[in-house]
Short mmCIF file of C-alpha atoms in Angstrom, two decimals:
data_model
loop_
_atom_site.label_atom_id
_atom_site.label_comp_id
_atom_site.label_asym_id
_atom_site.label_seq_id
_atom_site.Cartn_x
_atom_site.Cartn_y
_atom_site.Cartn_z
CA UNK O 1 -51.31 22.19 -2.37
CA UNK O 2 -48.98 21.50 0.68
CA UNK O 3 -51.65 19.33 2.38
CA UNK O 4 -51.51 17.00 -0.61
CA UNK O 5 -47.87 16.52 -0.76
CA UNK O 6 -45.83 13.97 1.16
CA UNK O 7 -43.39 14.88 3.51
CA UNK O 8 -40.53 13.80 1.12
CA UNK O 9 -41.86 15.70 -1.66
CA UNK O 10 -42.01 18.87 0.49
CA UNK O 11 -38.51 18.23 1.80
CA UNK O 12 -37.27 17.76 -1.77
CA UNK O 13 -39.02 21.08 -2.92
CA UNK O 14 -37.29 22.91 -0.11
CA UNK O 15 -33.91 21.29 -0.90
CA UNK O 16 -34.25 22.38 -4.50
CA UNK O 17 -35.06 25.83 -3.51
CA UNK O 18 -32.21 26.40 -1.11
CA UNK O 19 -29.59 23.77 -2.06
CA UNK O 20 -26.49 25.54 -0.70
CA UNK O 21 -27.97 26.18 2.76
CA UNK O 22 -29.20 22.54 3.19
CA UNK O 23 -26.08 20.81 1.83
CA UNK O 24 -23.86 23.15 4.06
CA UNK O 25 -25.67 22.49 7.17
CA UNK O 26 -25.47 18.78 6.55
CA UNK O 27 -21.77 19.01 5.69
CA UNK O 28 -21.17 20.98 8.99
CA UNK O 29 -23.23 18.51 11.04
CA UNK O 30 -20.95 15.71 9.56
CA UNK O 31 -17.80 17.49 10.57
CA UNK O 32 -16.73 17.91 7.07
CA UNK O 33 -14.03 20.53 6.03
CA UNK O 34 -15.74 22.58 3.38
CA UNK O 35 -14.11 23.75 0.32
CA UNK O 36 -14.04 27.65 -0.03
CA UNK O 37 -12.71 30.25 -2.47
CA UNK O 38 -9.28 29.60 -1.12
CA UNK O 39 -9.41 25.95 -2.40
CA UNK O 40 -11.09 26.68 -5.70
CA UNK O 41 -8.64 29.43 -6.74
CA UNK O 42 -5.74 27.48 -5.50
CA UNK O 43 -3.08 26.27 -8.02
CA UNK O 44 -0.83 24.10 -5.89
CA UNK O 45 -1.33 20.43 -4.52
CA UNK O 46 -1.51 21.24 -0.75
CA UNK O 47 -5.18 21.11 0.37
CA UNK O 48 -6.59 21.56 3.88
CA UNK O 49 -10.23 20.46 3.13
CA UNK O 50 -11.97 17.17 2.08
CA UNK O 51 -11.53 17.36 -1.71
CA UNK O 52 -7.95 16.65 -1.30
CA UNK O 53 -6.99 18.99 -4.20
CA UNK O 54 -9.54 17.86 -6.64
CA UNK O 55 -11.39 21.16 -6.45
CA UNK O 56 -8.36 23.31 -7.05
CA UNK O 57 -8.72 25.71 -9.80
CA UNK O 58 -12.38 24.68 -10.39
CA UNK O 59 -13.69 28.29 -9.91
CA UNK O 60 -16.35 29.38 -7.66
CA UNK O 61 -18.64 26.40 -8.57
CA UNK O 62 -16.41 24.03 -6.68
CA UNK O 63 -16.79 20.34 -7.70
CA UNK O 64 -16.52 17.75 -5.18
CA UNK O 65 -16.01 14.39 -6.48
CA UNK O 66 -13.95 12.58 -3.85
CA UNK O 67 -16.17 10.38 -1.50
CA UNK O 68 -15.65 10.91 2.24
CA UNK O 69 -14.99 7.77 4.06
CA UNK O 70 -18.07 6.08 5.56
CA UNK O 71 -20.39 8.74 4.19
CA UNK O 72 -22.54 8.62 0.89
CA UNK O 73 -21.04 10.72 -1.74
CA UNK O 74 -24.35 12.44 -2.52
CA UNK O 75 -24.22 14.22 0.93
CA UNK O 76 -20.94 15.90 -0.09
CA UNK O 77 -22.30 17.85 -3.11
CA UNK O 78 -21.42 21.22 -1.73
CA UNK O 79 -23.13 23.30 -4.29
CA UNK O 80 -25.43 22.34 -7.04
CA UNK O 81 -23.82 20.98 -10.29
CA UNK O 82 -23.81 23.22 -13.38
CA UNK O 83 -26.80 22.78 -15.58
CA UNK O 84 -26.22 21.84 -19.11
CA UNK O 85 -27.33 25.26 -20.58
CA UNK O 86 -24.77 26.68 -18.28
CA UNK O 87 -21.92 24.92 -19.84
CA UNK O 88 -19.71 27.03 -22.12
CA UNK O 89 -18.17 25.36 -25.05
CA UNK O 90 -15.79 27.75 -26.86
CA UNK O 91 -15.85 27.96 -30.49
CA UNK O 92 -12.17 26.96 -30.86
CA UNK O 93 -13.01 23.56 -29.37
CA UNK O 94 -13.92 22.59 -33.04
CA UNK O 95 -10.24 22.21 -33.82
CA UNK O 96 -8.82 19.57 -35.76
CA UNK O 97 -11.83 17.37 -35.49
CA UNK O 98 -14.05 19.80 -37.41
CA UNK O 99 -17.73 20.73 -36.62
CA UNK O 100 -18.93 17.11 -36.72
CA UNK O 101 -16.98 16.43 -33.55
CA UNK O 102 -18.43 19.42 -31.79
CA UNK O 103 -21.98 18.55 -32.64
CA UNK O 104 -21.38 14.93 -31.56
CA UNK O 105 -20.18 16.11 -28.18
CA UNK O 106 -23.03 18.65 -27.80
CA UNK O 107 -25.59 15.96 -28.48
CA UNK O 108 -23.88 13.65 -26.14
CA UNK O 109 -24.01 16.40 -23.43
CA UNK O 110 -27.59 16.92 -24.02
CA UNK O 111 -28.31 13.02 -23.60
CA UNK O 112 -30.77 12.14 -20.87
CA UNK O 113 -29.24 10.42 -17.64
CA UNK O 114 -25.71 11.87 -18.06
CA UNK O 115 -24.73 13.76 -15.07
CA UNK O 116 -23.78 17.45 -15.39
CA UNK O 117 -20.44 16.97 -13.76
CA UNK O 118 -19.24 14.57 -16.36
CA UNK O 119 -20.73 16.57 -19.07
CA UNK O 120 -18.77 19.70 -17.83
CA UNK O 121 -15.61 17.74 -17.69
CA UNK O 122 -15.93 16.23 -21.08
CA UNK O 123 -16.64 19.83 -22.52
CA UNK O 124 -13.50 21.04 -20.77
CA UNK O 125 -11.58 18.35 -22.23
CA UNK O 126 -12.77 18.63 -25.67
CA UNK O 127 -12.14 22.26 -25.59
CA UNK O 128 -8.61 21.88 -24.60
CA UNK O 129 -7.93 18.81 -26.78
CA UNK O 130 -10.40 17.67 -29.27
CA UNK O 131 -8.84 14.27 -30.00
CA UNK O 132 -8.63 13.29 -26.35
CA UNK O 133 -12.02 14.70 -25.64
CA UNK O 134 -13.60 12.78 -28.61
CA UNK O 135 -12.04 9.44 -27.58
CA UNK O 136 -13.15 9.93 -23.81
CA UNK O 137 -16.63 10.99 -24.90
CA UNK O 138 -16.93 7.83 -26.95
CA UNK O 139 -15.53 5.60 -24.25
CA UNK O 140 -17.78 7.25 -21.77
CA UNK O 141 -20.87 7.05 -23.96
CA UNK O 142 -20.31 3.46 -24.88
CA UNK O 143 -19.44 2.07 -21.33
CA UNK O 144 -21.11 4.68 -19.25
CA UNK O 145 -19.43 4.81 -15.88
CA UNK O 146 -19.24 7.49 -13.19
CA UNK O 147 -15.63 6.88 -12.32
CA UNK O 148 -14.78 8.04 -15.72
CA UNK O 149 -15.63 11.56 -14.82
CA UNK O 150 -13.29 11.49 -11.97
CA UNK O 151 -10.33 10.16 -14.12
CA UNK O 152 -11.14 12.58 -16.89
CA UNK O 153 -11.06 15.50 -14.48
CA UNK O 154 -7.76 14.44 -12.79
CA UNK O 155 -6.09 13.95 -16.34
CA UNK O 156 -7.49 17.25 -17.47
CA UNK O 157 -6.26 19.32 -14.35
CA UNK O 158 -2.76 17.73 -14.68
CA UNK O 159 -2.72 18.37 -18.40
CA UNK O 160 -3.79 22.10 -17.80
CA UNK O 161 -1.21 22.70 -15.14
CA UNK O 162 1.47 21.47 -17.46
CA UNK O 163 2.17 18.33 -15.26
CA UNK O 164 1.52 16.09 -18.30
CA UNK O 165 2.34 16.71 -21.91
CA UNK O 166 -0.22 16.15 -24.62
CA UNK O 167 1.02 12.58 -25.50
CA UNK O 168 1.21 11.66 -21.90
CA UNK O 169 -2.33 13.06 -21.23
CA UNK O 170 -3.52 10.90 -24.25
CA UNK O 171 -1.93 8.00 -22.60
CA UNK O 172 -3.31 8.58 -19.27
CA UNK O 173 -6.80 9.10 -20.69
CA UNK O 174 -6.83 5.90 -22.75
CA UNK O 175 -5.38 3.93 -19.75
CA UNK O 176 -7.29 5.22 -16.95
CA UNK O 177 -10.59 6.18 -18.59
CA UNK O 178 -11.08 2.86 -20.65
CA UNK O 179 -9.84 0.97 -17.56
CA UNK O 180 -12.54 2.64 -15.34
CA UNK O 181 -15.23 2.98 -17.89
CA UNK O 182 -14.99 -0.57 -19.25
CA UNK O 183 -14.87 -2.14 -15.80
CA UNK O 184 -18.56 -3.00 -15.74
CA UNK O 185 -18.73 -4.38 -19.26
CA UNK O 186 -15.55 -6.47 -18.65
CA UNK O 187 -16.74 -7.84 -15.37
CA UNK O 188 -20.10 -8.97 -16.98
CA UNK O 189 -18.32 -10.64 -19.89
CA UNK O 190 -15.96 -12.44 -17.49
CA UNK O 191 -18.82 -13.54 -15.31
CA UNK O 192 -20.67 -14.88 -18.27
CA UNK O 193 -17.70 -16.69 -19.46
CA UNK O 194 -16.88 -18.26 -16.08
CA UNK O 195 -20.47 -19.30 -15.60
CA UNK O 196 -20.11 -21.19 -18.94
CA UNK O 197 -16.91 -22.73 -17.91
CA UNK O 198 -18.47 -23.95 -14.74
CA UNK O 199 -21.41 -25.56 -16.82
CA UNK O 200 -19.12 -27.28 -19.04
CA UNK O 201 -16.85 -28.50 -15.95
CA UNK O 202 -13.90 -26.68 -17.48
CA UNK O 203 -13.13 -25.22 -14.10
CA UNK O 204 -13.42 -28.54 -12.41
CA UNK O 205 -10.86 -29.99 -14.77
CA UNK O 206 -8.47 -27.07 -14.24
CA UNK O 207 -8.74 -27.28 -10.45
CA UNK O 208 -7.91 -31.04 -10.79
CA UNK O 209 -5.03 -30.65 -12.81
CA UNK O 210 -3.59 -27.76 -10.97
CA UNK O 211 -4.64 -28.89 -7.43
CA UNK O 212 -6.26 -25.39 -6.72
CA UNK O 213 -9.66 -25.07 -5.11
CA UNK O 214 -12.53 -24.59 -7.68
CA UNK O 215 -13.91 -21.50 -6.04
CA UNK O 216 -10.42 -19.86 -6.12
CA UNK O 217 -10.03 -20.94 -9.71
CA UNK O 218 -13.34 -19.37 -10.79
CA UNK O 219 -12.66 -16.18 -8.91
CA UNK O 220 -9.12 -15.85 -10.43
CA UNK O 221 -10.41 -16.67 -13.83
CA UNK O 222 -13.23 -14.02 -13.50
CA UNK O 223 -10.78 -11.31 -12.53
CA UNK O 224 -8.04 -12.18 -15.04
CA UNK O 225 -10.55 -12.24 -17.88
CA UNK O 226 -11.97 -8.95 -16.75
CA UNK O 227 -8.55 -7.37 -16.65
CA UNK O 228 -7.59 -8.77 -19.98
CA UNK O 229 -10.67 -7.36 -21.58
CA UNK O 230 -10.19 -3.96 -19.95
CA UNK O 231 -6.57 -4.07 -21.34
CA UNK O 232 -7.84 -4.88 -24.79
CA UNK O 233 -10.26 -1.86 -24.64
CA UNK O 234 -7.35 0.37 -23.52
CA UNK O 235 -5.11 -0.80 -26.38
CA UNK O 236 -7.84 -0.12 -28.82
CA UNK O 237 -8.42 3.39 -27.55
CA UNK O 238 -4.61 3.96 -27.41
CA UNK O 239 -4.60 3.08 -31.07
CA UNK O 240 -7.25 5.33 -32.08
CA UNK O 241 -5.66 8.36 -30.12
CA UNK O 242 -2.29 7.60 -31.53
CA UNK O 243 -3.57 7.41 -35.10
CA UNK O 244 -5.70 10.34 -34.91
CA UNK O 245 -3.17 12.46 -33.15
CA UNK O 246 -0.57 11.18 -35.58
CA UNK O 247 1.59 10.35 -32.62
CA UNK Y 1 -11.39 -14.30 -27.60
CA UNK Y 2 -8.99 -16.63 -29.42
CA UNK Y 3 -7.97 -20.12 -28.07
CA UNK Y 4 -4.49 -18.81 -27.60
CA UNK Y 5 -5.63 -15.94 -25.43
CA UNK Y 6 -7.86 -18.15 -23.53
CA UNK Y 7 -5.01 -20.69 -22.75
CA UNK Y 8 -2.87 -17.86 -21.83
CA UNK Y 9 -5.56 -16.33 -19.50
CA UNK Y 10 -6.16 -19.77 -17.87
CA UNK Y 11 -2.45 -20.23 -17.16
CA UNK Y 12 -2.14 -16.74 -15.69
CA UNK Y 13 -5.45 -17.39 -13.58
CA UNK Y 14 -3.58 -20.48 -12.10
CA UNK Y 15 -0.62 -18.53 -11.41
CA UNK Y 16 -2.82 -15.93 -9.39
CA UNK Y 17 -4.54 -18.64 -7.67
CA UNK Y 18 -1.15 -20.12 -6.51
CA UNK Y 19 0.10 -16.61 -5.54
CA UNK Y 20 -3.15 -15.96 -3.52
CA UNK Y 21 -2.69 -19.27 -1.56
CA UNK Y 22 0.75 -18.16 -0.58
CA UNK Y 23 0.15 -14.60 0.09
CA UNK Y 24 -3.10 -15.54 2.06
CA UNK Y 25 -1.35 -17.66 4.47
CA UNK Y 26 1.27 -14.88 5.21
CA UNK Y 27 -1.37 -12.12 5.59
CA UNK Y 28 -3.58 -14.22 7.84
CA UNK Y 29 -0.77 -14.66 10.17
CA UNK Y 30 -0.51 -10.84 10.58
CA UNK Y 31 -4.32 -10.18 10.70
CA UNK Y 32 -5.81 -9.75 14.28
CA UNK Y 33 -8.17 -12.70 15.30
CA UNK Y 34 -10.99 -10.12 15.64
CA UNK Y 35 -11.07 -9.39 11.79
CA UNK Y 36 -13.35 -11.77 9.82
CA UNK Y 37 -11.14 -14.06 7.92
CA UNK Y 38 -13.54 -14.82 5.27
CA UNK Y 39 -13.95 -11.22 4.43
CA UNK Y 40 -10.21 -10.82 4.16
CA UNK Y 41 -9.99 -13.94 1.97
CA UNK Y 42 -12.64 -12.67 -0.41
CA UNK Y 43 -11.02 -9.18 -0.61
CA UNK Y 44 -7.65 -10.59 -1.20
CA UNK Y 45 -8.99 -13.03 -3.82
CA UNK Y 46 -10.52 -10.32 -5.71
CA UNK Y 47 -7.76 -7.87 -5.48
CA UNK Y 48 -5.16 -10.33 -6.86
CA UNK Y 49 -7.45 -11.58 -9.61
CA UNK Y 50 -7.60 -8.03 -10.90
CA UNK Y 51 -3.98 -7.37 -10.84
CA UNK Y 52 -2.60 -6.63 -14.34
CA UNK Y 53 -2.06 -9.98 -16.11
CA UNK Y 54 1.32 -8.99 -17.53
CA UNK Y 55 2.87 -9.15 -14.05
CA UNK Y 56 2.45 -12.74 -14.08
CA UNK Y 57 4.26 -13.45 -17.10
CA UNK Y 58 7.94 -14.30 -16.50
CA UNK Y 59 10.74 -12.15 -18.01
CA UNK Y 60 12.09 -15.08 -20.20
CA UNK Y 61 8.43 -15.73 -21.43
CA UNK Y 62 8.06 -12.15 -22.47
CA UNK Y 63 11.17 -12.35 -24.51
CA UNK Y 64 10.39 -15.73 -26.05
CA UNK Y 65 6.54 -14.92 -26.16
CA UNK Y 66 5.82 -18.32 -25.11
CA UNK Y 67 4.07 -19.16 -21.76
CA UNK Y 68 4.94 -22.45 -20.25
CA UNK Y 69 2.26 -23.58 -18.00
CA UNK Y 70 4.40 -26.18 -16.23
CA UNK Y 71 7.08 -23.62 -15.02
CA UNK Y 72 6.57 -23.20 -11.18
CA UNK Y 73 5.68 -19.74 -10.03
CA UNK Y 74 8.90 -19.65 -8.05
CA UNK Y 75 10.99 -19.83 -11.09
CA UNK Y 76 9.31 -17.11 -13.17
CA UNK Y 77 11.31 -14.36 -11.67
CA UNK Y 78 8.17 -12.29 -11.08
CA UNK Y 79 8.52 -8.64 -9.84
CA UNK Y 80 6.76 -9.54 -6.41
CA UNK Y 81 7.19 -6.08 -5.05
CA UNK Y 82 5.23 -4.45 -7.81
CA UNK Y 83 2.60 -7.26 -7.54
CA UNK Y 84 2.15 -6.61 -3.84
CA UNK Y 85 1.89 -2.84 -4.52
CA UNK Y 86 -0.76 -3.42 -7.04
CA UNK Y 87 -2.60 -5.84 -4.79
CA UNK Y 88 -2.56 -3.24 -2.00
CA UNK Y 89 -3.75 -0.54 -4.53
CA UNK Y 90 -6.67 -2.81 -5.72
CA UNK Y 91 -7.52 -3.75 -1.94
CA UNK Y 92 -7.74 -0.08 -1.21
CA UNK Y 93 -10.13 0.69 -4.24
CA UNK Y 94 -12.43 -2.34 -3.59
#
């Protein structure tokens, strides 16, 4: 069998068999400061390794979500992410949202193409606060964005440690998650709109009237429209959270 | 997007453009000559364009809820420190 396998396939197979050893040797080679049990069980904010505190209290599995400067983030995956079947969703996560909410989350978690990390974060968030979890899940499912996972994790850890109250956490989830999660959709909308404005010579007209370079005008319009759309999504999500939480 | 929203966004985009032109000149004076100026310009343009739109609405305009496109940016009483810190934050995340 080995003779017929490409070098890449053989390396991949070996990597899958011994993920920890391969990734750790890579990390040592790159001079990274690895997280260990001191980091995973830490409760404070002081951190001496590369995660900058993101892995604190994460248990022995140890997520690593912060990219190291100048290195691809995939190298920094210290240990394999949890598989979906290993995720534990406690029964109390049904909460005020009822069984329908849980099954929706469960089916989302089993969706193809979603990373195990984001799934774990959403499961944890939903278990602790069904309303926030439900909105975050919808936001991620609708707009799919890797950064949403990082934002969710940060908010969740702050909420868990008591740094944020429930209404504050709800606000932060809606602001940060929708901002990050809808960035791509908003950018695309803005880009299409500006293209239309260029074709209809609207940008040329604005530039003439305001004495601003057309290139600068179009770039500023793109960013401004994108920021406006992201804010619109955030306001909508905030409204949903407030009305569902009765806040 | 309604016509009113579009008009407001256009005015804010023009204000951002003027802010960019002023801050670019200031920034380029401090950037070493070895740094690619085009790269700095593109990054700064992107960062300013993505700053929260509400920071480019004057305090009076917020109270009256009317945006006047003819008001020069200098007379808007904008929170420049907050805008700059937002720009720096956006620059670091680009």
